[in-house]
Amino acid sequence: MDSYIKQWHDLILNCNFDNTYKMVWSKALVELSLDINNDSDKEIIVFDFNEIAKLCLKYYWNQTIYFDLVQSPNLKKPPEIITSTKKLVKEFFSKKGSLQPVRFEKVDFTSLALENQYETTVENIARTLRQDVCWRFKKLKGNIYEIYDLDTKEERVSFHKDNVLKLKIYSDFLFTVINYRWTQMLEGFNYSPRISRKVRAIDEDNIKRGSLGKFHKYLDLMFEDGKRKCFYCGDVIQDAHLSVDHVIPWSYMFSDDLWNLVYCHKGENSKKSNRIPVEEDILQLENRNMKLLERMENKSREYNQLQIAVKKDYVRQFWTSFKG
Ligand SMILES: [Zn+2]
């Protein structure tokens, strides 16, 4: 392996688990290298902490808004960058008047009149990068790896052009190593399922919340008179208000499974988004699944999946781990 890239590889794979700052820092630098042209006439390439901070915000925004993953082992004192990212997400939700997640790349902070809040968040992140991250990333077991030069006063990091081009050439490899290490860290502080898929998904722009209409035909088996009732309040739901809800939040499961899906009134599920279901709901869902299994034909794929879920008691297992 190229010796410069080997240093990056070693720093990424051996850095400690205090939080995931080093992951967003290194990932942002590799992403910025993609914009550098081979025929650039500059010998030294400089990245500004503000540009780096914007990318860090992008990674944390997407991970937080979709999956709400914990980024450090200390739950009482979350990392500052996460706190400021969450604050911005909250302001975004309140401007939109909805809890529907939107990718960072698609958010227009100016038209939402959130430009100042956005700039402040970026400045806060840049400050943390200067104080805690930029120099620490180069240090490993008492050694300093001279992979870049820092001007902390001007909040800049500079590279020899040859080195930044190496980052570009090896970017796929480095992104894979960073995501692997990031996944490993997150597994240390999160009990949520499918963490490696969640980490990868924020790069691939394929976080889809698909239509749940295909589950109607199974959920309808519970209502022989055709009157669909709300899982939470028990009232009959008019078609215009019908919605399918994940009892254990989608953000946690990152998948649509029949054993976790119920009918409810439209407003009711957006209000409870990401909240921990109460035990009463869990008991009710376990009972529903047993009854639903009896009513399904035992040939379909959904039948087999529901059977496994009932046998292994996924509802309670995932609920327990979601509660933490
Ligand atoms: Zn209801």
Short mmCIF file of C-alpha atoms and ligand atoms in Angstrom, two decimals:
data_model
loop_
_atom_site.label_atom_id
_atom_site.label_comp_id
_atom_site.label_asym_id
_atom_site.label_seq_id
_atom_site.Cartn_x
_atom_site.Cartn_y
_atom_site.Cartn_z
CA MET A 1 0.00 0.00 0.00
CA ASP A 2 1.12 3.56 -0.65
CA SER A 3 2.83 4.80 2.51
CA TYR A 4 0.80 8.01 2.76
CA ILE A 5 -2.48 6.10 2.48
CA LYS A 6 -1.16 3.51 4.92
CA GLN A 7 -0.81 6.26 7.52
CA TRP A 8 -4.45 7.25 7.00
CA HIS A 9 -5.50 3.64 7.19
CA ASP A 10 -3.64 3.17 10.50
CA LEU A 11 -4.97 6.39 12.01
CA ILE A 12 -8.55 5.54 11.11
CA LEU A 13 -8.48 1.92 12.21
CA ASN A 14 -6.67 2.52 15.50
CA CYS A 15 -8.12 5.77 16.75
CA ASN A 16 -9.97 5.66 20.05
CA PHE A 17 -13.69 5.56 20.75
CA ASP A 18 -14.36 8.85 22.64
CA ASN A 19 -16.81 9.93 19.98
CA THR A 20 -17.09 9.86 16.20
CA TYR A 21 -15.54 13.28 15.46
CA LYS A 22 -12.48 11.78 13.82
CA MET A 23 -14.72 9.91 11.44
CA VAL A 24 -16.52 12.99 10.14
CA TRP A 25 -13.28 14.95 10.05
CA SER A 26 -11.42 12.39 7.95
CA LYS A 27 -14.42 11.70 5.78
CA ALA A 28 -14.85 15.40 5.02
CA LEU A 29 -11.18 15.74 4.02
CA VAL A 30 -11.42 12.80 1.64
CA GLU A 31 -14.65 14.17 0.19
CA LEU A 32 -13.02 17.58 -0.38
CA SER A 33 -10.10 15.92 -2.18
CA LEU A 34 -12.55 14.79 -4.88
CA ASP A 35 -12.85 18.39 -6.11
CA ILE A 36 -9.11 18.82 -6.69
CA ASN A 37 -7.95 18.59 -10.31
CA ASN A 38 -4.84 16.70 -11.32
CA ASP A 39 -3.67 19.64 -13.39
CA SER A 40 -4.09 22.17 -10.60
CA ASP A 41 -1.05 24.47 -10.67
CA LYS A 42 -1.02 24.94 -6.91
CA GLU A 43 1.58 22.91 -5.03
CA ILE A 44 -0.21 23.35 -1.70
CA ILE A 45 -3.92 22.68 -1.38
CA VAL A 46 -5.74 24.44 1.45
CA PHE A 47 -9.12 23.56 2.96
CA ASP A 48 -10.92 25.94 5.20
CA PHE A 49 -12.47 24.63 8.43
CA ASN A 50 -15.77 26.14 7.40
CA GLU A 51 -15.94 23.95 4.30
CA ILE A 52 -15.01 20.92 6.39
CA ALA A 53 -17.59 21.82 9.03
CA LYS A 54 -20.35 21.94 6.39
CA LEU A 55 -19.59 18.37 5.40
CA CYS A 56 -19.43 17.23 9.03
CA LEU A 57 -22.84 18.81 9.54
CA LYS A 58 -24.13 17.00 6.46
CA TYR A 59 -23.03 13.57 7.78
CA TYR A 60 -24.39 14.13 11.27
CA TRP A 61 -27.59 15.73 10.00
CA ASN A 62 -28.41 12.76 7.77
CA GLN A 63 -27.53 10.20 10.42
CA THR A 64 -29.48 12.06 13.08
CA ILE A 65 -32.59 12.96 11.14
CA TYR A 66 -33.10 9.44 9.81
CA PHE A 67 -31.69 7.17 12.49
CA ASP A 68 -30.95 9.24 15.60
CA LEU A 69 -27.79 7.25 16.34
CA VAL A 70 -25.85 7.95 19.52
CA GLN A 71 -22.35 9.26 18.66
CA SER A 72 -20.49 8.88 21.95
CA PRO A 73 -20.46 6.55 24.98
CA ASN A 74 -21.37 9.40 27.35
CA LEU A 75 -25.15 9.80 27.16
CA LYS A 76 -25.25 12.55 29.76
CA LYS A 77 -22.86 14.76 27.85
CA PRO A 78 -23.36 14.30 24.10
CA PRO A 79 -20.63 15.71 21.82
CA GLU A 80 -21.08 19.44 21.14
CA ILE A 81 -21.31 19.00 17.39
CA ILE A 82 -24.20 16.59 17.85
CA THR A 83 -25.96 18.98 20.19
CA SER A 84 -25.71 21.84 17.71
CA THR A 85 -26.75 19.58 14.81
CA LYS A 86 -29.82 18.44 16.75
CA LYS A 87 -30.70 22.01 17.57
CA LEU A 88 -30.64 22.90 13.87
CA VAL A 89 -32.73 19.82 13.01
CA LYS A 90 -35.27 20.88 15.64
CA GLU A 91 -35.47 24.40 14.22
CA PHE A 92 -35.90 22.91 10.76
CA PHE A 93 -38.80 20.71 11.93
CA SER A 94 -40.49 23.61 13.63
CA LYS A 95 -40.20 25.80 10.48
CA LYS A 96 -41.58 23.00 8.34
CA GLY A 97 -44.26 22.15 10.88
CA SER A 98 -43.59 18.45 10.29
CA LEU A 99 -41.27 15.72 11.54
CA GLN A 100 -40.72 14.33 8.06
CA PRO A 101 -36.95 13.82 7.63
CA VAL A 102 -35.25 15.55 4.68
CA ARG A 103 -31.69 14.98 3.48
CA PHE A 104 -29.28 17.80 4.24
CA GLU A 105 -28.44 18.19 0.54
CA LYS A 106 -32.08 19.03 -0.19
CA VAL A 107 -32.61 21.60 2.56
CA ASP A 108 -32.65 25.25 1.53
CA PHE A 109 -31.83 27.08 4.77
CA THR A 110 -32.16 30.50 3.14
CA SER A 111 -35.71 30.04 1.93
CA LEU A 112 -36.67 28.68 5.36
CA ALA A 113 -35.19 31.82 6.98
CA LEU A 114 -32.72 29.61 8.85
CA GLU A 115 -29.60 31.02 7.25
CA ASN A 116 -28.26 32.58 10.46
CA GLN A 117 -28.86 29.44 12.49
CA TYR A 118 -27.13 27.43 9.79
CA GLU A 119 -24.10 29.74 9.71
CA THR A 120 -23.86 29.70 13.51
CA THR A 121 -23.98 25.92 13.56
CA VAL A 122 -21.18 25.73 10.96
CA GLU A 123 -19.07 28.18 12.98
CA ASN A 124 -19.61 26.16 16.16
CA ILE A 125 -18.58 22.98 14.41
CA ALA A 126 -15.48 24.66 12.93
CA ARG A 127 -14.48 25.80 16.42
CA THR A 128 -14.79 22.28 17.85
CA LEU A 129 -12.78 20.92 14.91
CA ARG A 130 -10.04 23.43 15.71
CA GLN A 131 -10.02 22.81 19.46
CA ASP A 132 -10.55 19.07 19.67
CA VAL A 133 -10.26 17.25 16.39
CA CYS A 134 -7.81 18.54 13.76
CA TRP A 135 -4.60 17.93 15.75
CA ARG A 136 -5.88 14.91 17.64
CA PHE A 137 -6.59 12.97 14.46
CA LYS A 138 -2.84 13.04 13.58
CA LYS A 139 -1.82 11.56 16.93
CA LEU A 140 -1.65 7.87 17.60
CA LYS A 141 0.03 6.11 20.52
CA GLY A 142 2.39 9.02 21.17
CA ASN A 143 3.35 9.48 17.52
CA ILE A 144 2.37 12.33 15.27
CA TYR A 145 1.62 11.42 11.66
CA GLU A 146 2.50 14.37 9.44
CA ILE A 147 -0.30 13.82 6.96
CA TYR A 148 -1.24 17.52 6.76
CA ASP A 149 -0.25 20.92 8.15
CA LEU A 150 -2.49 22.92 10.40
CA ASP A 151 -2.97 26.63 10.78
CA THR A 152 -5.36 26.64 13.71
CA LYS A 153 -5.39 30.40 13.99
CA GLU A 154 -6.69 30.79 10.45
CA GLU A 155 -8.66 27.54 10.74
CA ARG A 156 -7.06 25.93 7.72
CA VAL A 157 -5.55 22.59 6.86
CA SER A 158 -3.06 22.26 4.01
CA PHE A 159 -1.77 19.35 1.96
CA HIS A 160 0.86 18.80 -0.65
CA LYS A 161 -0.93 18.46 -3.92
CA ASP A 162 0.48 14.94 -4.46
CA ASN A 163 -0.97 13.81 -1.16
CA VAL A 164 -4.39 15.27 -1.72
CA LEU A 165 -4.48 13.55 -5.11
CA LYS A 166 -3.67 10.28 -3.36
CA LEU A 167 -6.68 10.83 -1.12
CA LYS A 168 -8.71 11.30 -4.26
CA ILE A 169 -7.37 8.18 -5.99
CA TYR A 170 -7.89 6.06 -2.87
CA SER A 171 -11.16 7.71 -1.86
CA ASP A 172 -13.34 4.60 -2.31
CA PHE A 173 -10.96 2.60 -0.17
CA LEU A 174 -10.76 5.31 2.50
CA PHE A 175 -14.54 5.83 2.63
CA THR A 176 -14.94 2.10 3.17
CA VAL A 177 -12.37 2.07 5.98
CA ILE A 178 -13.94 5.13 7.62
CA ASN A 179 -17.46 3.70 7.40
CA TYR A 180 -16.24 0.40 8.82
CA ARG A 181 -14.60 2.10 11.78
CA TRP A 182 -17.59 4.39 12.26
CA THR A 183 -19.91 1.37 12.29
CA GLN A 184 -17.68 -0.31 14.85
CA MET A 185 -17.84 2.74 17.08
CA LEU A 186 -21.60 3.12 16.76
CA GLU A 187 -22.06 -0.52 17.67
CA GLY A 188 -20.31 0.28 20.92
CA PHE A 189 -22.91 2.86 21.94
CA ASN A 190 -26.08 1.79 20.08
CA TYR A 191 -28.16 -1.35 20.31
CA SER A 192 -30.05 -0.56 17.17
CA PRO A 193 -30.14 -3.11 14.35
CA ARG A 194 -28.57 -2.72 10.87
CA ILE A 195 -25.98 -0.12 11.86
CA SER A 196 -23.64 -0.79 8.95
CA ARG A 197 -26.54 -0.37 6.51
CA LYS A 198 -27.52 2.86 8.24
CA VAL A 199 -23.98 4.23 7.97
CA ARG A 200 -23.76 3.32 4.30
CA ALA A 201 -27.24 4.60 3.50
CA ILE A 202 -26.35 8.21 4.23
CA ASP A 203 -23.77 8.11 1.41
CA GLU A 204 -25.94 6.46 -1.13
CA ASP A 205 -29.01 8.67 -1.06
CA ASN A 206 -31.16 5.57 -0.93
CA ILE A 207 -32.88 6.06 2.39
CA LYS A 208 -36.34 5.31 1.19
CA ARG A 209 -39.48 5.19 3.19
CA GLY A 210 -41.41 3.11 0.72
CA SER A 211 -45.17 2.99 0.33
CA LEU A 212 -46.78 0.73 2.91
CA GLY A 213 -49.86 0.15 0.75
CA LYS A 214 -48.76 -3.39 -0.07
CA PHE A 215 -49.36 -4.33 3.58
CA HIS A 216 -53.06 -3.39 3.51
CA LYS A 217 -54.15 -6.81 2.29
CA TYR A 218 -52.59 -8.48 5.34
CA LEU A 219 -53.58 -5.84 7.89
CA ASP A 220 -57.16 -6.00 6.52
CA LEU A 221 -57.41 -9.64 7.62
CA MET A 222 -57.89 -8.33 11.17
CA PHE A 223 -61.09 -6.48 10.21
CA GLU A 224 -63.58 -8.94 8.74
CA ASP A 225 -66.40 -6.39 8.62
CA GLY A 226 -64.19 -4.06 6.55
CA LYS A 227 -64.09 -1.42 9.27
CA ARG A 228 -60.45 -0.69 9.96
CA LYS A 229 -59.77 0.31 13.53
CA CYS A 230 -56.96 2.43 14.91
CA PHE A 231 -54.35 0.47 16.85
CA TYR A 232 -53.91 3.27 19.38
CA CYS A 233 -57.38 4.69 20.07
CA GLY A 234 -59.53 1.78 18.85
CA ASP A 235 -61.91 3.96 16.80
CA VAL A 236 -62.91 3.18 13.24
CA ILE A 237 -60.74 5.03 10.70
CA GLN A 238 -62.28 6.79 7.69
CA ASP A 239 -60.30 6.10 4.49
CA ALA A 240 -59.08 9.69 4.24
CA HIS A 241 -57.46 9.39 7.68
CA LEU A 242 -55.96 5.94 7.23
CA SER A 243 -52.27 5.52 7.82
CA VAL A 244 -49.93 2.58 8.40
CA ASP A 245 -47.63 3.01 11.38
CA HIS A 246 -44.42 1.37 12.60
CA VAL A 247 -45.02 0.64 16.29
CA ILE A 248 -41.27 0.45 16.91
CA PRO A 249 -40.09 3.50 14.93
CA TRP A 250 -38.86 3.08 11.38
CA SER A 251 -35.79 5.17 12.23
CA TYR A 252 -34.77 2.43 14.60
CA MET A 253 -35.72 -0.61 12.53
CA PHE A 254 -34.77 0.82 9.10
CA SER A 255 -37.14 -1.68 7.52
CA ASP A 256 -40.84 -2.34 6.97
CA ASP A 257 -41.92 -5.56 8.62
CA LEU A 258 -45.50 -6.78 8.88
CA TRP A 259 -44.99 -7.75 12.53
CA ASN A 260 -44.31 -4.10 13.33
CA LEU A 261 -47.04 -2.47 11.22
CA VAL A 262 -50.54 -1.38 12.28
CA TYR A 263 -53.32 0.90 11.10
CA CYS A 264 -53.78 4.21 12.86
CA HIS A 265 -55.29 7.67 12.39
CA LYS A 266 -53.07 9.88 10.25
CA GLY A 267 -52.18 12.50 12.85
CA GLU A 268 -51.54 9.94 15.52
CA ASN A 269 -48.34 8.48 14.14
CA SER A 270 -46.61 11.75 13.28
CA LYS A 271 -47.20 12.87 16.87
CA LYS A 272 -45.51 9.80 18.29
CA SER A 273 -42.61 9.72 15.79
CA ASN A 274 -39.50 8.19 17.37
CA ARG A 275 -41.10 7.82 20.77
CA ILE A 276 -40.76 4.63 22.72
CA PRO A 277 -44.02 2.65 22.63
CA VAL A 278 -45.61 1.84 25.98
CA GLU A 279 -45.73 -1.75 27.19
CA GLU A 280 -49.49 -1.87 26.65
CA ASP A 281 -48.93 -1.30 22.92
CA ILE A 282 -46.29 -4.00 22.86
CA LEU A 283 -48.60 -6.56 24.48
CA GLN A 284 -51.36 -5.60 22.09
CA LEU A 285 -49.01 -5.96 19.11
CA GLU A 286 -47.87 -9.40 20.27
CA ASN A 287 -51.50 -10.53 20.47
CA ARG A 288 -52.33 -8.98 17.13
CA ASN A 289 -49.46 -10.85 15.50
CA MET A 290 -50.60 -14.21 16.85
CA LYS A 291 -54.15 -13.61 15.58
CA LEU A 292 -52.94 -12.30 12.24
CA LEU A 293 -50.76 -15.36 11.78
CA GLU A 294 -53.82 -17.62 12.25
CA ARG A 295 -55.71 -15.68 9.61
CA MET A 296 -52.99 -15.71 6.95
CA GLU A 297 -52.40 -18.41 4.42
CA ASN A 298 -49.29 -20.30 5.24
CA LYS A 299 -47.76 -20.07 1.78
CA SER A 300 -46.66 -16.48 1.46
CA ARG A 301 -43.30 -15.00 2.26
CA GLU A 302 -45.02 -12.62 4.70
CA TYR A 303 -46.50 -15.60 6.53
CA ASN A 304 -43.06 -17.14 7.02
CA GLN A 305 -41.59 -13.87 8.21
CA LEU A 306 -44.43 -13.25 10.63
CA GLN A 307 -44.11 -16.80 11.93
CA ILE A 308 -40.43 -16.29 12.70
CA ALA A 309 -41.19 -12.93 14.33
CA VAL A 310 -43.83 -14.51 16.59
CA LYS A 311 -41.67 -17.51 17.44
CA LYS A 312 -38.63 -15.38 18.28
CA ASP A 313 -40.74 -12.62 19.83
CA TYR A 314 -39.16 -9.85 17.75
CA VAL A 315 -41.66 -7.32 19.11
CA ARG A 316 -40.43 -7.62 22.66
CA GLN A 317 -36.77 -8.15 21.70
CA PHE A 318 -36.55 -5.03 19.58
CA TRP A 319 -38.67 -3.01 22.00
CA THR A 320 -36.36 -3.94 24.88
CA SER A 321 -33.24 -3.02 22.93
CA PHE A 322 -34.84 0.20 21.64
CA LYS A 323 -35.60 1.27 25.21
CA GLY A 324 -31.87 0.78 25.91
ZN ZN B 1 -56.73 6.70 16.54
#
